[in-house]
Coordinates of N, CA, C and O in Angstrom, one line a residue:
K1 N -10.3 6.6 5.3 CA -9.0 7.1 5.8 C -8.5 8.2 4.9 O -8.7 8.1 3.7
D2 N -7.7 9.1 5.4 CA -7.1 10.2 4.7 C -5.7 9.8 4.3 O -4.8 10.3 4.8
E3 N -5.6 8.8 3.4 CA -4.3 8.4 3.0 C -3.7 9.2 1.9 O -4.4 9.6 1.0
P4 N -2.4 9.5 1.9 CA -1.8 10.4 0.9 C -1.5 9.6 -0.4 O -1.1 10.3 -1.4
S5 N -1.6 8.3 -0.4 CA -1.4 7.6 -1.6 C -2.3 6.4 -1.6 O -2.8 6.0 -0.6
H6 N -2.6 5.8 -2.8 CA -3.5 4.7 -2.9 C -3.0 3.9 -4.1 O -2.4 4.4 -5.0
P7 N -3.4 2.6 -4.1 CA -3.0 1.7 -5.2 C -3.4 2.3 -6.6 O -4.5 2.8 -6.7
S8 N -2.5 2.2 -7.6 CA -2.8 2.8 -8.9 C -3.7 2.0 -9.8 O -4.5 2.5 -10.5
D9 N -3.5 0.7 -9.7 CA -4.3 -0.2 -10.6 C -5.4 -0.9 -9.8 O -5.2 -1.9 -9.1
I10 N -6.6 -0.3 -9.9 CA -7.8 -0.8 -9.1 C -8.8 -1.3 -10.1 O -9.0 -0.6 -11.2
Y11 N -9.5 -2.3 -9.8 CA -10.6 -2.8 -10.7 C -11.8 -3.0 -9.8 O -11.7 -3.6 -8.7
A12 N -12.9 -2.6 -10.4 CA -14.2 -2.8 -9.7 C -14.8 -4.1 -10.2 O -15.0 -4.2 -11.5
I13 N -15.1 -5.0 -9.4 CA -15.6 -6.3 -9.8 C -17.0 -6.2 -10.3 O -17.9 -5.5 -9.7
Q14 N -17.2 -6.8 -11.5 CA -18.5 -6.8 -12.2 C -19.3 -8.1 -11.8 O -18.6 -9.1 -11.5
S15 N -20.5 -8.1 -12.1 CA -21.3 -9.3 -11.7 C -20.9 -10.6 -12.4 O -21.0 -11.6 -11.9
K16 N -20.4 -10.4 -13.6 CA -20.0 -11.6 -14.4 C -18.6 -12.1 -14.1 O -18.2 -13.2 -14.5
D17 N -17.9 -11.3 -13.4 CA -16.5 -11.6 -13.1 C -16.2 -12.8 -12.2 O -17.0 -13.0 -11.3
T18 N -15.1 -13.5 -12.4 CA -14.6 -14.4 -11.5 C -13.2 -13.9 -11.2 O -12.6 -13.2 -12.0
L19 N -12.6 -14.3 -10.1 CA -11.2 -13.9 -9.8 C -10.3 -14.4 -10.8 O -9.4 -13.8 -11.3
F20 N -10.6 -15.7 -11.3 CA -9.8 -16.3 -12.3 C -9.8 -15.5 -13.6 O -8.8 -15.2 -14.2
S21 N -11.0 -15.0 -14.0 CA -11.1 -14.3 -15.3 C -10.4 -12.9 -15.2 O -9.8 -12.5 -16.1
I22 N -10.5 -12.3 -14.0 CA -9.8 -11.0 -13.8 C -8.3 -11.2 -13.9 O -7.6 -10.4 -14.5
A23 N -7.8 -12.3 -13.3 CA -6.4 -12.6 -13.3 C -5.9 -12.8 -14.7 O -4.9 -12.2 -15.2
Q24 N -6.7 -13.6 -15.5 CA -6.3 -13.9 -16.9 C -6.3 -12.7 -17.7 O -5.4 -12.5 -18.5
D25 N -7.3 -11.8 -17.5 CA -7.4 -10.6 -18.3 C -6.2 -9.6 -18.0 O -5.9 -8.8 -18.9
N26 N -5.6 -9.8 -16.9 CA -4.5 -8.9 -16.5 C -3.1 -9.6 -16.5 O -2.1 -9.1 -16.0
G27 N -3.0 -10.8 -17.1 CA -1.8 -11.5 -17.2 C -1.2 -12.0 -15.9 O 0.0 -12.1 -15.7
L28 N -2.1 -12.3 -15.0 CA -1.7 -12.8 -13.7 C -2.3 -14.2 -13.4 O -3.2 -14.7 -14.1
T29 N -1.7 -14.9 -12.4 CA -2.2 -16.2 -12.0 C -3.3 -15.8 -11.0 O -3.3 -14.8 -10.4
L30 N -4.2 -16.8 -10.7 CA -5.2 -16.7 -9.7 C -4.5 -16.4 -8.3 O -4.9 -15.6 -7.6
Q31 N -3.4 -17.1 -8.1 CA -2.7 -17.0 -6.8 C -2.1 -15.6 -6.7 O -2.2 -15.0 -5.6
E32 N -1.5 -15.1 -7.7 CA -0.9 -13.7 -7.6 C -2.0 -12.7 -7.3 O -1.8 -11.8 -6.4
L33 N -3.2 -12.8 -8.0 CA -4.2 -11.8 -7.7 C -4.8 -12.0 -6.3 O -5.1 -11.0 -5.6
S34 N -5.0 -13.2 -5.9 CA -5.6 -13.5 -4.6 C -4.7 -13.0 -3.5 O -5.1 -12.4 -2.5
E35 N -3.4 -13.3 -3.6 CA -2.4 -12.9 -2.6 C -2.3 -11.4 -2.5 O -2.3 -10.9 -1.4
A36 N -2.3 -10.7 -3.6 CA -2.2 -9.2 -3.6 C -3.4 -8.6 -2.9 O -3.3 -7.5 -2.3
N37 N -4.5 -9.3 -2.9 CA -5.7 -8.7 -2.3 C -6.1 -9.4 -1.0 O -7.1 -9.0 -0.4
G38 N -5.3 -10.3 -0.5 CA -5.6 -11.0 0.7 C -6.9 -11.8 0.7 O -7.6 -11.9 1.7
I39 N -7.1 -12.4 -0.5 CA -8.4 -13.1 -0.7 C -8.0 -14.6 -0.5 O -7.3 -15.2 -1.3
S40 N -8.7 -15.2 0.5 CA -8.4 -16.7 0.7 C -9.5 -17.5 0.1 O -9.2 -18.7 -0.2
D41 N -10.6 -17.0 -0.2 CA -11.7 -17.8 -0.8 C -12.2 -17.0 -2.0 O -12.9 -16.0 -1.9
S42 N -11.8 -17.4 -3.2 CA -12.1 -16.6 -4.5 C -13.6 -16.7 -4.8 O -14.1 -15.9 -5.6
N43 N -14.4 -17.5 -4.1 CA -15.8 -17.6 -4.3 C -16.5 -16.5 -3.6 O -17.7 -16.3 -3.8
K44 N -15.8 -15.7 -2.7 CA -16.5 -14.7 -1.9 C -16.3 -13.3 -2.4 O -16.6 -12.4 -1.7
I45 N -15.9 -13.2 -3.7 CA -15.8 -11.8 -4.2 C -17.2 -11.4 -4.6 O -18.1 -12.2 -4.9
Q46 N -17.5 -10.1 -4.5 CA -18.8 -9.5 -4.8 C -18.7 -8.4 -5.8 O -17.7 -7.6 -5.8
S47 N -19.7 -8.3 -6.6 CA -19.8 -7.2 -7.6 C -19.7 -5.9 -6.8 O -20.3 -5.7 -5.8
G48 N -18.9 -4.9 -7.4 CA -18.8 -3.6 -6.8 C -17.6 -3.5 -5.9 O -17.1 -2.4 -5.7
H49 N -17.0 -4.6 -5.4 CA -15.8 -4.6 -4.6 C -14.6 -4.1 -5.4 O -14.6 -4.5 -6.6
L50 N -13.7 -3.4 -4.8 CA -12.5 -3.0 -5.5 C -11.4 -3.9 -5.2 O -11.2 -4.2 -4.0
I51 N -10.6 -4.3 -6.2 CA -9.4 -5.1 -5.9 C -8.2 -4.4 -6.6 O -8.4 -3.6 -7.6
V52 N -7.0 -4.7 -6.1 CA -5.8 -4.1 -6.8 C -5.3 -5.1 -7.8 O -5.4 -6.4 -7.6
I53 N -4.7 -4.6 -8.8 CA -4.1 -5.4 -9.9 C -2.6 -5.2 -9.8 O -2.1 -4.1 -10.1
P54 N -1.8 -6.2 -9.3 CA -0.4 -6.0 -9.2 C 0.3 -6.1 -10.6 O -0.2 -6.7 -11.5
K55 N 1.4 -5.3 -10.7 CA 2.2 -5.3 -11.9 C 3.6 -5.7 -11.6 O 4.2 -5.1 -10.6
D56 N 4.1 -6.7 -12.3 CA 5.5 -7.1 -12.1 C 5.7 -7.5 -10.6 O 6.8 -7.2 -10.0
G57 N 4.7 -8.2 -10.0 CA 4.9 -8.7 -8.6 C 4.8 -7.6 -7.5 O 5.1 -7.9 -6.4
Q58 N 4.3 -6.5 -7.9 CA 4.1 -5.5 -6.8 C 2.9 -4.6 -7.1 O 2.4 -4.5 -8.2
V59 N 2.4 -3.9 -6.1 CA 1.3 -3.0 -6.2 C 1.9 -1.6 -6.2 O 2.6 -1.2 -5.2
E60 N 1.7 -0.8 -7.2 CA 2.2 0.6 -7.3 C 1.2 1.5 -6.7 O 0.0 1.2 -6.8
Y61 N 1.6 2.5 -6.1 CA 0.7 3.5 -5.5 C 0.9 4.9 -6.2 O 2.0 5.2 -6.7
L62 N -0.2 5.6 -6.3 CA -0.2 7.0 -6.8 C -0.3 7.9 -5.6 O -1.0 7.7 -4.7
V63 N 0.6 8.9 -5.6 CA 0.6 9.9 -4.6 C -0.4 11.0 -4.9 O -0.4 11.5 -6.0
D64 N -1.2 11.4 -3.9 CA -2.2 12.5 -4.1 C -1.6 13.8 -3.5 O -1.6 13.9 -2.3
P65 N -1.0 14.7 -4.3 CA -0.3 15.8 -3.8 C -1.2 16.7 -2.9 O -0.7 17.2 -1.9
E66 N -2.4 16.8 -3.2 CA -3.3 17.7 -2.4 C -3.5 17.0 -1.0 O -3.4 17.7 0.0
Q67 N -3.6 15.7 -0.9 CA -3.8 15.0 0.4 C -2.5 15.1 1.2 O -2.4 15.3 2.4
V68 N -1.3 15.0 0.4 CA 0.0 15.1 1.1 C 0.1 16.5 1.7 O 0.5 16.6 2.9
D69 N -0.3 17.6 1.0 CA -0.2 18.9 1.6 C -1.1 19.1 2.8 O -0.7 19.6 3.8
I70 N -2.3 18.5 2.8 CA -3.2 18.6 3.9 C -2.6 17.9 5.1 O -2.6 18.4 6.2
L71 N -2.1 16.7 4.9 CA -1.5 15.9 6.0 C -0.3 16.5 6.5 O 0.0 16.5 7.7
Q72 N 0.5 17.1 5.6 CA 1.8 17.7 6.0 C 1.5 18.9 6.9 O 2.1 19.1 8.0
K73 N 0.4 19.7 6.6 CA 0.0 20.8 7.4 C -0.4 20.4 8.8 O -0.1 21.0 9.8
Q74 N -1.2 19.2 8.8 CA -1.6 18.7 10.1 C -0.4 18.3 11.0 O -0.4 18.6 12.2
V75 N 0.6 17.6 10.3 CA 1.8 17.2 11.1 C 2.6 18.4 11.5 O 3.0 18.5 12.7
D76 N 2.7 19.5 10.7 CA 3.3 20.7 11.1 C 2.7 21.3 12.3 O 3.3 22.0 13.1
N77 N 1.4 21.1 12.4 CA 0.6 21.7 13.6 C 0.6 20.7 14.8 O -0.3 20.9 15.6
G78 N 1.4 19.7 14.8 CA 1.5 18.8 15.9 C 0.6 17.6 15.9 O 0.5 16.9 16.9
K79 N -0.2 17.4 14.8 CA -1.1 16.3 14.7 C -0.5 15.2 13.9 O 0.4 15.4 13.1
L80 N -0.9 14.0 14.1 CA -0.5 12.8 13.3 C 1.1 12.7 13.3 O 1.6 12.4 12.2
P81 N 1.8 12.8 14.4 CA 3.2 12.7 14.4 C 3.8 11.4 13.8 O 4.9 11.3 13.3
W82 N 3.0 10.3 13.8 CA 3.4 9.0 13.3 C 3.7 9.1 11.8 O 4.4 8.2 11.3
R83 N 3.1 10.0 11.1 CA 3.4 10.1 9.7 C 4.8 10.5 9.4 O 5.3 10.4 8.2
L84 N 5.6 10.9 10.4 CA 7.0 11.3 10.2 C 7.9 10.0 10.3 O 9.1 10.0 10.1
D85 N 7.3 8.9 10.7 CA 8.0 7.6 10.8 C 7.5 6.6 9.7 O 6.4 6.3 9.6
P86 N 8.5 6.2 8.9 CA 8.1 5.3 7.8 C 7.5 4.0 8.2 O 6.6 3.5 7.6
V87 N 8.0 3.5 9.3 CA 7.5 2.2 9.8 C 6.0 2.3 10.2 O 5.1 1.5 9.9
Q88 N 5.7 3.4 11.0 CA 4.3 3.6 11.5 C 3.4 3.9 10.3 O 2.2 3.5 10.3
T89 N 3.9 4.6 9.3 CA 3.1 5.0 8.1 C 2.8 3.7 7.3 O 1.7 3.5 6.9
A90 N 3.8 2.8 7.1 CA 3.6 1.6 6.4 C 2.6 0.7 7.1 O 1.7 0.1 6.5
Q91 N 2.7 0.7 8.4 CA 1.8 -0.1 9.3 C 0.3 0.4 9.2 O -0.6 -0.4 9.0
A92 N 0.2 1.7 9.2 CA -1.2 2.3 9.1 C -1.8 2.3 7.7 O -3.0 2.0 7.6
D93 N -1.0 2.6 6.7 CA -1.5 2.7 5.4 C -1.4 1.5 4.5 O -2.0 1.4 3.5
G94 N -0.6 0.5 4.9 CA -0.3 -0.6 4.1 C -1.3 -1.8 4.2 O -1.5 -2.5 3.2
P95 N -2.0 -2.0 5.3 CA -2.8 -3.2 5.4 C -3.8 -3.4 4.3 O -4.1 -2.5 3.6
V96 N -4.2 -4.6 4.1 CA -5.1 -5.1 3.1 C -4.3 -5.7 1.9 O -4.5 -6.8 1.5
I97 N -3.3 -4.9 1.4 CA -2.5 -5.4 0.3 C -1.7 -6.7 0.8 O -1.0 -6.6 1.9
Y98 N -1.7 -7.7 0.1 CA -1.0 -9.0 0.4 C -1.4 -9.5 1.8 O -0.6 -10.2 2.4
G99 N -2.6 -9.2 2.2 CA -3.1 -9.7 3.5 C -2.4 -9.1 4.7 O -2.5 -9.7 5.8
L100 N -1.7 -8.0 4.6 CA -1.1 -7.4 5.7 C -2.1 -7.0 6.8 O -3.2 -6.7 6.5
S101 N -1.7 -6.9 8.0 CA -2.5 -6.4 9.1 C -1.6 -5.5 10.0 O -0.4 -5.7 10.0
V102 N -2.3 -4.7 10.7 CA -1.6 -3.8 11.6 C -0.7 -4.5 12.7 O 0.3 -4.1 13.1
S103 N -1.2 -5.7 13.0 CA -0.5 -6.5 14.0 C 0.7 -7.3 13.5 O 1.5 -7.9 14.3
D104 N 1.0 -7.3 12.2 CA 2.2 -7.9 11.7 C 3.4 -7.2 12.1 O 3.3 -6.0 12.6
K105 N 4.6 -7.8 12.0 CA 5.8 -7.2 12.4 C 6.4 -6.3 11.3 O 6.6 -6.8 10.2
Y106 N 6.6 -5.1 11.6 CA 7.2 -4.1 10.6 C 8.5 -3.6 11.1 O 8.7 -3.2 12.2
T107 N 9.5 -3.7 10.2 CA 10.9 -3.3 10.5 C 11.5 -2.4 9.5 O 11.4 -2.7 8.3
L108 N 12.1 -1.3 9.9 CA 12.8 -0.4 9.0 C 14.0 -1.1 8.4 O 14.9 -1.6 9.1
Q109 N 14.1 -1.2 7.1 CA 15.3 -1.8 6.4 C 16.3 -0.7 6.0 O 17.5 -1.0 6.2
N110 N 15.8 0.4 5.5 CA 16.7 1.5 5.3 C 15.9 2.8 5.2 O 14.7 2.8 4.9
K111 N 16.6 3.9 5.5 CA 15.9 5.2 5.4 C 17.0 6.2 5.0 O 18.0 6.3 5.5
D112 N 16.7 6.9 3.9 CA 17.6 7.9 3.3 C 16.8 9.2 3.2 O 16.0 9.5 2.3
T113 N 16.9 10.1 4.3 CA 16.2 11.3 4.3 C 16.7 12.3 3.2 O 15.9 13.2 2.7
N114 N 17.9 12.2 2.8 CA 18.4 13.0 1.7 C 17.8 12.6 0.4 O 17.4 13.5 -0.4
G115 N 17.7 11.3 0.1 CA 17.0 10.8 -1.1 C 15.5 10.7 -0.9 O 14.8 10.4 -1.8
A116 N 15.0 10.9 0.3 CA 13.6 10.9 0.6 C 13.0 9.6 0.4 O 11.8 9.5 -0.1
T117 N 13.7 8.5 0.6 CA 13.1 7.1 0.4 C 13.4 6.3 1.7 O 14.3 6.5 2.4
A118 N 12.5 5.3 1.9 CA 12.6 4.4 3.0 C 12.0 3.1 2.6 O 11.2 3.0 1.7
T119 N 12.6 2.0 3.2 CA 12.0 0.7 2.9 C 11.7 0.0 4.2 O 12.5 0.0 5.2
V120 N 10.5 -0.6 4.3 CA 10.0 -1.2 5.5 C 9.7 -2.7 5.1 O 9.1 -2.9 4.1
K121 N 10.1 -3.6 6.0 CA 9.8 -5.0 5.7 C 8.7 -5.4 6.7 O 8.7 -5.1 7.9
A122 N 7.6 -6.0 6.1 CA 6.5 -6.5 7.0 C 6.6 -8.0 6.9 O 6.7 -8.6 5.8
E123 N 6.5 -8.6 8.1 CA 6.5 -10.1 8.2 C 5.1 -10.5 8.6 O 4.7 -10.2 9.7
S124 N 4.4 -11.3 7.7 CA 3.1 -11.7 8.0 C 3.0 -13.2 7.9 O 3.9 -13.8 7.3
E125 N 1.8 -13.8 8.2 CA 1.6 -15.2 8.0 C 1.6 -15.6 6.6 O 1.8 -16.7 6.2
N126 N 1.4 -14.6 5.7 CA 1.3 -14.8 4.3 C 2.7 -14.6 3.6 O 2.8 -14.8 2.4
G127 N 3.7 -14.3 4.4 CA 5.1 -14.1 3.8 C 5.6 -12.8 4.1 O 5.0 -12.0 4.9
N128 N 6.7 -12.4 3.5 CA 7.3 -11.1 3.7 C 7.0 -10.2 2.6 O 7.0 -10.5 1.5
I129 N 6.8 -8.9 3.0 CA 6.4 -7.9 2.1 C 7.4 -6.7 2.3 O 7.8 -6.4 3.4
I130 N 7.8 -6.1 1.2 CA 8.6 -4.9 1.2 C 7.8 -3.7 0.8 O 7.1 -3.7 -0.3
I131 N 7.7 -2.7 1.7 CA 7.0 -1.5 1.4 C 8.0 -0.4 1.2 O 8.8 -0.1 2.1
T132 N 7.9 0.3 0.0 CA 8.8 1.4 -0.3 C 8.0 2.7 0.0 O 6.8 2.8 -0.5
L133 N 8.6 3.6 0.7 CA 7.9 4.9 1.0 C 8.8 6.0 0.5 O 10.0 5.9 0.3
V134 N 8.2 7.2 0.2 CA 8.9 8.4 -0.2 C 8.3 9.6 0.5 O 7.3 9.5 1.1
Q135 N 9.2 10.6 0.5 CA 8.7 11.9 1.0 C 8.5 12.7 -0.2 O 9.5 13.0 -0.9
S136 N 7.3 13.1 -0.5 CA 7.0 13.7 -1.8 C 7.1 15.2 -1.8 O 7.3 15.8 -2.8
N137 N 6.9 15.9 -0.6 CA 7.0 17.4 -0.7 C 8.1 18.0 0.2 O 8.9 18.7 -0.2
I138 N 8.1 17.6 1.5 CA 9.2 18.0 2.4 C 10.1 16.9 2.6 O 9.7 15.8 3.0
K139 N 11.4 17.0 2.4 CA 12.4 16.0 2.6 C 13.0 16.2 4.0 O 13.1 17.3 4.5
G140 N 13.5 15.1 4.6 CA 14.2 15.2 5.9 C 13.3 14.9 7.1 O 12.2 14.3 6.9
D141 N 13.7 15.3 8.3 CA 13.0 14.9 9.5 C 11.6 15.4 9.6 O 10.8 14.9 10.4
K142 N 11.3 16.5 8.9 CA 10.0 17.1 9.1 C 9.0 16.7 8.0 O 7.8 17.1 8.0
G143 N 9.4 15.9 7.0 CA 8.5 15.5 5.9 C 7.7 14.2 6.2 O 8.3 13.3 6.9
I144 N 6.5 14.1 5.8 CA 5.7 12.9 6.0 C 6.1 11.9 5.0 O 6.6 12.2 3.9
W145 N 5.8 10.6 5.3 CA 6.1 9.5 4.5 C 4.9 9.0 3.8 O 3.8 9.1 4.3
V146 N 5.0 8.6 2.5 CA 3.9 8.1 1.7 C 4.3 6.8 1.0 O 5.4 6.7 0.5
I147 N 3.4 5.8 1.0 CA 3.7 4.5 0.4 C 3.8 4.7 -1.1 O 2.9 5.4 -1.7
K148 N 4.8 4.1 -1.7 CA 5.0 4.2 -3.2 C 4.8 2.8 -3.8 O 4.2 2.7 -4.9
T149 N 5.3 1.7 -3.2 CA 5.1 0.4 -3.7 C 5.0 -0.6 -2.6 O 5.5 -0.4 -1.5
V150 N 4.3 -1.7 -2.8 CA 4.2 -2.8 -1.9 C 4.5 -4.1 -2.7 O 3.8 -4.3 -3.8
K151 N 5.5 -4.9 -2.3 CA 5.9 -6.0 -3.1 C 6.1 -7.2 -2.2 O 6.7 -7.1 -1.1
K152 N 5.6 -8.4 -2.6 CA 5.8 -9.6 -1.9 C 7.1 -10.2 -2.2 O 7.5 -10.2 -3.4
I153 N 7.9 -10.6 -1.2 CA 9.2 -11.2 -1.6 C 9.3 -12.6 -1.1 O 8.5 -13.1 -0.4

């Protein structure tokens, strides 16, 4: 997928790793690490798989300015209009983190186009998640939204 942001703290599982050891090495509990990655069976991790490492109870995202520019141009040309909606962007780009899925309920909590921030609440069987989005290059009604953080509440 051509996502304009991605989790910042990613770890590639090594053959010797266990989810428990990765959690310990990062100051997390097994539950925190499992939940952040939507892993229900810690015995099913495989070498080479990428997992996110949450910090302070949330997953931080890095914004890719080049990808934002590419997607913004596509939106300006009438493609991907859903990227102008923070709820639809959270729904499309957020899944996997904390076990989210596209079919979960997503609701806009607040949107400040002057400040270029929005908050979307996702309600899933794993609990409630808050997704913070930003507009990184164009602010207002014509700017695309990008995920900045995902936090379980």
